[in-house]
Tab-separated table of C-alpha atoms in Angstrom:
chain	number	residue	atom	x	y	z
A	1	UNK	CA	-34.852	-32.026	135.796
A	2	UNK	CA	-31.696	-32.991	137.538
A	3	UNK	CA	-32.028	-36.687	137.651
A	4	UNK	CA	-30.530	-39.360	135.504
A	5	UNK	CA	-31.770	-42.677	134.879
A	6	UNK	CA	-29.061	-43.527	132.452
A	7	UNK	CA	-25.114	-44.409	131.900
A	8	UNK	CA	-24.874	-44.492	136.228
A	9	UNK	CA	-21.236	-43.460	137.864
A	10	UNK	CA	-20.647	-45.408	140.419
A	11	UNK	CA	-19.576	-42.872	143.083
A	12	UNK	CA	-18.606	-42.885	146.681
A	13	UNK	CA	-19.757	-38.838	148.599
A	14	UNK	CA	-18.223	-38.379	151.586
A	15	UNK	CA	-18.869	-34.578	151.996
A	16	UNK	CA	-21.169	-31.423	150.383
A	17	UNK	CA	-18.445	-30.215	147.817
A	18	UNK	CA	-17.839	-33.979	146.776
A	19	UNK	CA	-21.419	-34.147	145.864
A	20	UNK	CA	-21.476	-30.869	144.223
A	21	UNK	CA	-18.984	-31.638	142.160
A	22	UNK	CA	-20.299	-34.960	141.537
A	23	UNK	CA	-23.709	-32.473	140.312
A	24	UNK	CA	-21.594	-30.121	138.113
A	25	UNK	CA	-19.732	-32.896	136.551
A	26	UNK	CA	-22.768	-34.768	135.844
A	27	UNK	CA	-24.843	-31.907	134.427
A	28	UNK	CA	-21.900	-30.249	132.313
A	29	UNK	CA	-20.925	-33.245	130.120
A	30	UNK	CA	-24.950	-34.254	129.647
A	31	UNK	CA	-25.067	-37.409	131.952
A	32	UNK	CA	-28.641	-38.276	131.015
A	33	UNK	CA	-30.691	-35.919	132.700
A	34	UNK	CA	-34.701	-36.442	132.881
A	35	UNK	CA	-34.390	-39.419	130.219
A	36	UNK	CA	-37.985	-40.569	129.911
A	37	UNK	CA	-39.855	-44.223	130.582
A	38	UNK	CA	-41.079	-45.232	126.854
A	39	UNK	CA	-44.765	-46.015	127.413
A	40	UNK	CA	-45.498	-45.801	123.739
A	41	UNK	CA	-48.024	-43.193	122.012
A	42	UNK	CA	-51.642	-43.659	123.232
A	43	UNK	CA	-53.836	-43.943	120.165
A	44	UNK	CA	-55.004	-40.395	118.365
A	45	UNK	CA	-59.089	-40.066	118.658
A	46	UNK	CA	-60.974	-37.839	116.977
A	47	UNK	CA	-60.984	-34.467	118.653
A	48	UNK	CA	-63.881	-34.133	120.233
A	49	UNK	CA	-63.188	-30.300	121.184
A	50	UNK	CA	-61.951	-27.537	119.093
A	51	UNK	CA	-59.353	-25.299	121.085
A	52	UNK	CA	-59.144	-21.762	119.448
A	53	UNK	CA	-57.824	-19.015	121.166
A	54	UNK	CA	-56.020	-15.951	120.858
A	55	UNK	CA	-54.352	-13.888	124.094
A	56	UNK	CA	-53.937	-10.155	124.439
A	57	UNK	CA	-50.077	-10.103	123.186
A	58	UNK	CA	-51.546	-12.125	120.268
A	59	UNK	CA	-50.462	-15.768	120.836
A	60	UNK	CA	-52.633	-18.064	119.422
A	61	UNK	CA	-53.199	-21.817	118.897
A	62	UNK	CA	-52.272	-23.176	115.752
A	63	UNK	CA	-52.319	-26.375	116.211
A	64	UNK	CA	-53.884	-29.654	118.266
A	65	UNK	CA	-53.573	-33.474	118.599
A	66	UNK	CA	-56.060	-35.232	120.586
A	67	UNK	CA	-54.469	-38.183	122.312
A	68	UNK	CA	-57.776	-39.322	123.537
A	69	UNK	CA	-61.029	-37.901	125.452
A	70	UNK	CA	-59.188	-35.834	128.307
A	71	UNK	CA	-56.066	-35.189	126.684
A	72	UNK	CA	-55.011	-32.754	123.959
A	73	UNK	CA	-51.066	-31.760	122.652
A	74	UNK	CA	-51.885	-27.980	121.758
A	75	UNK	CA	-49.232	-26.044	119.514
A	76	UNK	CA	-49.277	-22.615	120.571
A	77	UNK	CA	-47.773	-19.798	118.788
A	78	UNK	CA	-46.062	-17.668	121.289
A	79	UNK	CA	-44.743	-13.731	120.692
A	80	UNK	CA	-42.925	-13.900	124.339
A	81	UNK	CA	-41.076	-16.982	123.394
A	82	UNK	CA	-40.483	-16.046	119.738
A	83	UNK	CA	-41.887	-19.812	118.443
A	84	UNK	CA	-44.088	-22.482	118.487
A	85	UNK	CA	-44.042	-23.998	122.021
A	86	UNK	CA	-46.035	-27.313	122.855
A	87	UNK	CA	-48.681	-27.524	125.321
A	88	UNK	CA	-50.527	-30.452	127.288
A	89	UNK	CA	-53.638	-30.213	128.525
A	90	UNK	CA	-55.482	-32.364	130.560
A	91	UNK	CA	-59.360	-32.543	130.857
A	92	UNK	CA	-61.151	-33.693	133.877
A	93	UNK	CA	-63.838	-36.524	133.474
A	94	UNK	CA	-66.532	-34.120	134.422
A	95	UNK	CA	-65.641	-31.723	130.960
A	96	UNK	CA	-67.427	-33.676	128.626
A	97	UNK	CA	-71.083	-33.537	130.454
A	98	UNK	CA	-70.191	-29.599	131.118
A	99	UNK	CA	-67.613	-28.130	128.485
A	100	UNK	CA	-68.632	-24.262	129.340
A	101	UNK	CA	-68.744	-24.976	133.266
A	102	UNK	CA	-65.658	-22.087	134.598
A	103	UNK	CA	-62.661	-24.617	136.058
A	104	UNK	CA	-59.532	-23.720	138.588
A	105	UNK	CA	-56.423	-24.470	136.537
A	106	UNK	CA	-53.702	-26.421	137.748
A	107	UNK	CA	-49.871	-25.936	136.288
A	108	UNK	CA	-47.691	-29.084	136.335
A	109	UNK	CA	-44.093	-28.082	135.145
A	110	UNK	CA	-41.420	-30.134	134.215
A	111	UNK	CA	-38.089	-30.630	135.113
A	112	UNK	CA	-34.454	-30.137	132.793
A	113	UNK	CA	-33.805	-31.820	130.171
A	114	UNK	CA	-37.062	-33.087	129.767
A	115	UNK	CA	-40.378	-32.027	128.294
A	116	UNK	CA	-44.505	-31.285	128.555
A	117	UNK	CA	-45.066	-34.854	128.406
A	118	UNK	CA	-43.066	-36.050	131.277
A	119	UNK	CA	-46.019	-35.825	134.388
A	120	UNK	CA	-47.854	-38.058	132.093
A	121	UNK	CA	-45.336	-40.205	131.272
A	122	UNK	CA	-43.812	-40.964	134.561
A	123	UNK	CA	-46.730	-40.172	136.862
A	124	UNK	CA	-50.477	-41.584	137.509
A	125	UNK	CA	-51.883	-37.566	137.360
A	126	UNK	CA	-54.019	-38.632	134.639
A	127	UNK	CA	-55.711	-41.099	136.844
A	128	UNK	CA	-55.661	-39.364	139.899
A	129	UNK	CA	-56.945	-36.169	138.905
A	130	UNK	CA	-59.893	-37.756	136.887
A	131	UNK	CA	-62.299	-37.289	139.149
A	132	UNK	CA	-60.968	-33.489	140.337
A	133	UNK	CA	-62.826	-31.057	139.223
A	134	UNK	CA	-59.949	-29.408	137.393
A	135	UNK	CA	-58.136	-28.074	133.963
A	136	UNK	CA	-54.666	-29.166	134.095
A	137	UNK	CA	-51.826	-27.686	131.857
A	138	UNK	CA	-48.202	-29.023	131.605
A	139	UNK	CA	-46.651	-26.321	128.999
A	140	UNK	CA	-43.157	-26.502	127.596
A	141	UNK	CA	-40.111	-24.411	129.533
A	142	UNK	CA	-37.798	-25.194	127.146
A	143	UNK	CA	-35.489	-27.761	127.109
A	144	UNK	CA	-33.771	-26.296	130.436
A	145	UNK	CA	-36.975	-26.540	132.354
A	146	UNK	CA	-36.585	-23.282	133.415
A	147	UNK	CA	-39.242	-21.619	133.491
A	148	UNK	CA	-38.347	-17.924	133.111
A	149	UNK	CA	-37.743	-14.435	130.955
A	150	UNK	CA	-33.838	-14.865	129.816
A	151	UNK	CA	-31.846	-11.735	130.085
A	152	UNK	CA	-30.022	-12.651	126.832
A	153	UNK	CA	-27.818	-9.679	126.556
A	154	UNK	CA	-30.915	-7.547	127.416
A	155	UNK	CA	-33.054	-8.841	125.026
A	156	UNK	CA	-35.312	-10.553	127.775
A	157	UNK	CA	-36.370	-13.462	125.298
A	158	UNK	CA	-37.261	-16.146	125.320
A	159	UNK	CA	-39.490	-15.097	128.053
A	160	UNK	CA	-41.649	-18.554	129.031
A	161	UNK	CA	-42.448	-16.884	132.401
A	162	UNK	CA	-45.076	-14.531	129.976
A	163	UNK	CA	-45.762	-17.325	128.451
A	164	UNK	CA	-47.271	-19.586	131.035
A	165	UNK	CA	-48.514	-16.917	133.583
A	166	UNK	CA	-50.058	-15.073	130.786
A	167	UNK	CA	-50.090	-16.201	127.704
A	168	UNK	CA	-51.528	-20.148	128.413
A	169	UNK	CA	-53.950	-18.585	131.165
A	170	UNK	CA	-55.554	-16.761	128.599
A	171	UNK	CA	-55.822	-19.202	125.825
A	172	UNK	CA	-57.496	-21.703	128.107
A	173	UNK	CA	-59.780	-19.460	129.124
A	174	UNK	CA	-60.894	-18.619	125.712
A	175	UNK	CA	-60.587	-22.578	124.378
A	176	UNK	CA	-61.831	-24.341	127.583
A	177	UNK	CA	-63.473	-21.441	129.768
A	178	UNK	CA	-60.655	-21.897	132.592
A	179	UNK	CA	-61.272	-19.889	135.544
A	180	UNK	CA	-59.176	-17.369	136.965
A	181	UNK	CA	-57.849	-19.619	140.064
A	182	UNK	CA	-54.553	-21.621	139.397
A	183	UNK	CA	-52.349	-23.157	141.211
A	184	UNK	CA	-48.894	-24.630	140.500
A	185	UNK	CA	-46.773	-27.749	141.127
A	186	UNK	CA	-43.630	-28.419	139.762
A	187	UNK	CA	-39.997	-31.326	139.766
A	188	UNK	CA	-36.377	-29.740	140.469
A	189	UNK	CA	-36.690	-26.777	138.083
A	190	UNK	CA	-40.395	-26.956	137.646
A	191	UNK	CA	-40.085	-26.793	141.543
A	192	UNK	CA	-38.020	-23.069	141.000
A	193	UNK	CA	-40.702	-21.929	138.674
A	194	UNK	CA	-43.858	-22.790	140.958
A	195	UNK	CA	-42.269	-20.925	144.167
A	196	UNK	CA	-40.671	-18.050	141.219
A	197	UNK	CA	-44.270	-17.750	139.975
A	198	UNK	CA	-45.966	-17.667	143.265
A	199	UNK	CA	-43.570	-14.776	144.866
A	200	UNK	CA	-43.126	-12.804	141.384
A	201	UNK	CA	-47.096	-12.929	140.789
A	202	UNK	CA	-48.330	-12.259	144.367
A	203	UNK	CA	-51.857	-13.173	144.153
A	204	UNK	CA	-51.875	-14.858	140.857
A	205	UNK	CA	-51.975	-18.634	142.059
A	206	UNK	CA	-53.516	-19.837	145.286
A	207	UNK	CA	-51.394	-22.553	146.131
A	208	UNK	CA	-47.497	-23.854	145.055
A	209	UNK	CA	-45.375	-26.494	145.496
A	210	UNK	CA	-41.927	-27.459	144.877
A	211	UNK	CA	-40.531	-30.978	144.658
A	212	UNK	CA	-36.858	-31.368	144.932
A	213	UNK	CA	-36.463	-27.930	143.431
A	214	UNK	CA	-33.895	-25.230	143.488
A	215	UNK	CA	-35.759	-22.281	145.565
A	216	UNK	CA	-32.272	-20.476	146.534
A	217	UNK	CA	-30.254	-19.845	143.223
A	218	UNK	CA	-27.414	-17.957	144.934
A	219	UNK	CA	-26.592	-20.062	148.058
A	220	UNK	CA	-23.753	-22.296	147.978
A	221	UNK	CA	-23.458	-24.374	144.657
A	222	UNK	CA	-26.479	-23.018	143.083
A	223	UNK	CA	-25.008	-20.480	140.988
A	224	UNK	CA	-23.076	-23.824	139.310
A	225	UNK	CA	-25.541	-26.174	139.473
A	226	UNK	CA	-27.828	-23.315	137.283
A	227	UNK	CA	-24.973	-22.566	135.040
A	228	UNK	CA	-24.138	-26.522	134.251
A	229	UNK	CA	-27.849	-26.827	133.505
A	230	UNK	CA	-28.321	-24.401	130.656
A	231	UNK	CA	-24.652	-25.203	129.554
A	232	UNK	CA	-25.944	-28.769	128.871
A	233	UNK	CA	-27.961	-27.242	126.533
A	234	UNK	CA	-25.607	-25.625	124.942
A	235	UNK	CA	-26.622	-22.377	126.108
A	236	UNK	CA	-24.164	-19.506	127.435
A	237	UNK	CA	-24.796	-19.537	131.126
A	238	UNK	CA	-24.679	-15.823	130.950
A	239	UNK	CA	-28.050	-15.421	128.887
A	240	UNK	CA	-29.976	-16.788	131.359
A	241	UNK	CA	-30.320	-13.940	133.997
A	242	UNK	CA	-26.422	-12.354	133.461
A	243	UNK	CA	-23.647	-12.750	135.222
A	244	UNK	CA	-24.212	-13.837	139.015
A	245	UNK	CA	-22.164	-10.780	140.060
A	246	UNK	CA	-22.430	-8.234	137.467
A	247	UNK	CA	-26.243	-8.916	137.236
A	248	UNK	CA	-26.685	-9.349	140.948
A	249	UNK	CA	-30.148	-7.696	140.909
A	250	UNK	CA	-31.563	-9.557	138.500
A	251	UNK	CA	-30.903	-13.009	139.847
A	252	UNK	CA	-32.478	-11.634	142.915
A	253	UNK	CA	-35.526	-10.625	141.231
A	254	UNK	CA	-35.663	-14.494	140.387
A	255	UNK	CA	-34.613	-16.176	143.347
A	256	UNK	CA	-37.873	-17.507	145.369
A	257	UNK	CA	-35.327	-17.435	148.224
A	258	UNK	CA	-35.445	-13.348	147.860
A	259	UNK	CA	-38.357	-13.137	147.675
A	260	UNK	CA	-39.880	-15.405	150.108
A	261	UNK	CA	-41.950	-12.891	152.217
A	262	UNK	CA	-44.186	-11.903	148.723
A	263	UNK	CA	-45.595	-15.473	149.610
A	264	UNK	CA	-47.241	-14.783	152.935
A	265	UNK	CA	-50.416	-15.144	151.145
A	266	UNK	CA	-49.754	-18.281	148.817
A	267	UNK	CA	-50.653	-22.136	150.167
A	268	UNK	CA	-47.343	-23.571	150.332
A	269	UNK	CA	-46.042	-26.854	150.012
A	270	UNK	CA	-42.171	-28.146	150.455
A	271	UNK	CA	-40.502	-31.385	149.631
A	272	UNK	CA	-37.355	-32.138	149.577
A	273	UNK	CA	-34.978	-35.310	150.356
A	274	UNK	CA	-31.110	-35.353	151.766
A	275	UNK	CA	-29.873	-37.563	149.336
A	276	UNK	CA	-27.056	-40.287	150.377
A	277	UNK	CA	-27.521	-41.840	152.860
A	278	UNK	CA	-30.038	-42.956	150.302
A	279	UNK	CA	-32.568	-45.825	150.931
A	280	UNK	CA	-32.656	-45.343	146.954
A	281	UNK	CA	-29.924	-47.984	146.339
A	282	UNK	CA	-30.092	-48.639	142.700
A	283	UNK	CA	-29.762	-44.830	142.013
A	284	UNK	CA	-26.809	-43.296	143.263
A	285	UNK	CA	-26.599	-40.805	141.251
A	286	UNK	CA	-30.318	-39.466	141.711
A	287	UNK	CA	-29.609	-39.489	145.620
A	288	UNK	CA	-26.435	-37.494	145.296
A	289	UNK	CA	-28.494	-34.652	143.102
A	290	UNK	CA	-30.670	-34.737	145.526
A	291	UNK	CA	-28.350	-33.950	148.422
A	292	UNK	CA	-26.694	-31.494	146.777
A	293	UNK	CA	-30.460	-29.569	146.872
A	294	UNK	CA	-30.213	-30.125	150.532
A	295	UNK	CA	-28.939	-27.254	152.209
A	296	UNK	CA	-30.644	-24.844	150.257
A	297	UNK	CA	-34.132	-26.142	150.882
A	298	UNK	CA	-33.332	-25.922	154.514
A	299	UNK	CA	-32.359	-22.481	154.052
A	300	UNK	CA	-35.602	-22.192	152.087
A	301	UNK	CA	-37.580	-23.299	154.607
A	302	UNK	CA	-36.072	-21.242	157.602
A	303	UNK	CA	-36.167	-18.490	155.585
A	304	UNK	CA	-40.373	-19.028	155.374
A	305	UNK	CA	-40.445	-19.372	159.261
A	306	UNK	CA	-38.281	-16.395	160.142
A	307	UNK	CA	-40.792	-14.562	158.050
A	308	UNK	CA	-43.885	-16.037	159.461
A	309	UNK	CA	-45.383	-17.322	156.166
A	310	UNK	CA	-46.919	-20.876	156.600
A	311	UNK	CA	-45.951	-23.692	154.462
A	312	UNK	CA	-46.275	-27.424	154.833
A	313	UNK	CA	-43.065	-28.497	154.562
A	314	UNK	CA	-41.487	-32.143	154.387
A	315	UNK	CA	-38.243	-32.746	154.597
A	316	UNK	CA	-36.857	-36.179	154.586
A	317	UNK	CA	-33.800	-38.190	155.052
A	318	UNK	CA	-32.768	-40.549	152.230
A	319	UNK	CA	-34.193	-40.092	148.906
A	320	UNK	CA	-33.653	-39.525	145.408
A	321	UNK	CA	-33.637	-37.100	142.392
A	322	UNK	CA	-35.982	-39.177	141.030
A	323	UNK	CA	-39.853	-39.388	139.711
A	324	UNK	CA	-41.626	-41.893	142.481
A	325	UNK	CA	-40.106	-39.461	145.508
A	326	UNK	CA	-41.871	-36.872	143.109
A	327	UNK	CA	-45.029	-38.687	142.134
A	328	UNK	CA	-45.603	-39.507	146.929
A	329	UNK	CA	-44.951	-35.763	147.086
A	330	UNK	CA	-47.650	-34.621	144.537
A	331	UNK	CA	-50.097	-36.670	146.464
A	332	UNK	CA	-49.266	-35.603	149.755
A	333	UNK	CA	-49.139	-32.061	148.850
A	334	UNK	CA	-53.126	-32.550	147.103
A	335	UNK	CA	-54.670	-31.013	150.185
A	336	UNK	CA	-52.832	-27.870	149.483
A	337	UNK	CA	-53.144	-27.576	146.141
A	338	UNK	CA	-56.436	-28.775	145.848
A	339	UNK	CA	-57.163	-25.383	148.992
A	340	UNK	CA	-55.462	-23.119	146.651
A	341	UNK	CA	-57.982	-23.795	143.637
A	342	UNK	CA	-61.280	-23.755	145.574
A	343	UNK	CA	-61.742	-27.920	145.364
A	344	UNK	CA	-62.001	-30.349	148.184
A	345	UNK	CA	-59.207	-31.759	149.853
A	346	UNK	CA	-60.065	-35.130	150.082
């Protein structure tokens, strides 16, 4: 994700491009994006389901860790990424009394520079969703956190979009009889590839929602922010959907922004905050990122009204590009998640 919890700059934003450059800066030289809060390994138990699956493209799991009774690390051998790509899966309390029972599945993606583990590690999901009646899966986008087919000089690997709308769907079906309805939730670029998801795979999930994420990659800034983002990762910018201008089309056919009115039929759900002035005071630096996400989401958001597709939208002064903004959001946006999968909303 965008934020930074580490090695703080002190920085005084007195306009848009000051804080976009503030961004750029930040994300080009690797200023500690999505660094996690150690809470130590949870103790291994003894697995007390094996997952084996294989999808139609032939991706398979090869591998599993139980962390304890709700929670397996699955290693999954994926053809559309072209490796082994880690997988977290989280069990509701209601598996082990009904293991073959058909579930909704709920997608939880992470943010740059960070990892599968990071809703569980910075979040109270685990608790919270105990008692939902749901299969949750937070799979790997790569160390970008974008979750997405790379053009990569045509090569269109690795692909993680196939991977996650495909690929996992299928292997959690065959390992833990998942059902076909999904829905999908996801931080900064996690936030990109829930709305991406939703508007490239009309009908495929029944609910999405973005928090704090970057749902117009071509308005002002974006095309840099992106860039600086798989640059950090040492990554030609280029090789992630081509040049901005040479490969116009194809950064449309990924911008939710684009594509907005293919979600007329999705349960929406918007968060975003404006940054500095920040009531975040001991993070700067997160409330900066998150102002420079600003205009866009407004843009975003008109966008969905001028089209007349509903969304529950909230956008707030203050904030930060931070985990507890995202952690409130998740919550507040249960009702519509929990509409898209079939579940109650209380």
């Amino acid at each position: 994700m965008l934020t930074s919890r580490h090695h703080r700059r002190r920085r005084r934003t007195h306009t848009r491009l000051t804080a976009l450059a503030a961004t750029v800066a930040l994300l080009a030289t690797g200023g500690a994006l999505g660094a996690a809060t150690a809470h130590g390994d949870p103790a291994t138990t003894a697995a007390t389901t094996t997952a084996t699956a294989t999808a139609e493209d032939g991706a398979r799991i090869v591998g599993q860790k139980w962390l304890d009774e709700r929670t397996v690390d699955l290693t999954v051998r994926s053809p559309a990424v072209g490796a082994d790509v880690p997988v977290r899966v989280l069990l509701p309390a209601s598996y082990a009394a009904a293991p073959t029972r058909e579930r909704p599945v709920l997608y939880l993606l992470q943010g740059a520079h960070d990892d599968y583990t990071s809703w569980s590690r910075e979040t109270d999901v685990e608790d919270f969703l105990a008692g939902q009646d749901v299969i949750t899966v937070m799979p790997s986008s790569g160390p970008t956190g974008i979750p997405t087919d790379w053009w990569n000089l045509g090569r269109r690997s690795p692909d993680y979009e196939t991977f996650q709308v495909d690929e996992v769907a299928q292997l959690l079906r065959g390992a833990f009889h998942a059902g076909p309805r999904r829905a999908v939730a996801g931080v900064s670029t996690g936030g990109y590839g829930a709305l991406a998801f939703a508007a490239r795979h009309p009908g495929t999930f029944g609910a999405a929602a973005s928090y704090s994420g970057i749902l117009d990659t071509t308005a002002l800034g974006m095309v840099t922010v992106v860039n600086a983002i798989v640059a950090r990762e040492r990554q030609l910018p280029s090789t992630l959907w081509g040049n901005p201008l040479l490969h116009r089309t194809n950064w449309t056919a990924h911008n939710p922004y684009a594509l907005a009115s293919r979600l007329k039929d999705t349960r929406l759900y918007v968060a975003q905050g404006s940054g500095i002035p920040s009531d975040d005071f001991g993070n700067l630096e997160g409330a900066v990122l998150e102002g420079t996400l600003w205009g866009q989401a407004k843009k975003f958001t008109a966008r969905l009204d001028a089209l007349g597709v509903p969304a529950k939208t909230h956008l707030y002064g203050g904030g930060s590009h931070a985990w507890p903004y995202w952690q409130r959001e998740f919550k507040e946006s249960w009702p519509t998640l929990a509409a898209g999968l079939g579940l109650p909303q209380n």
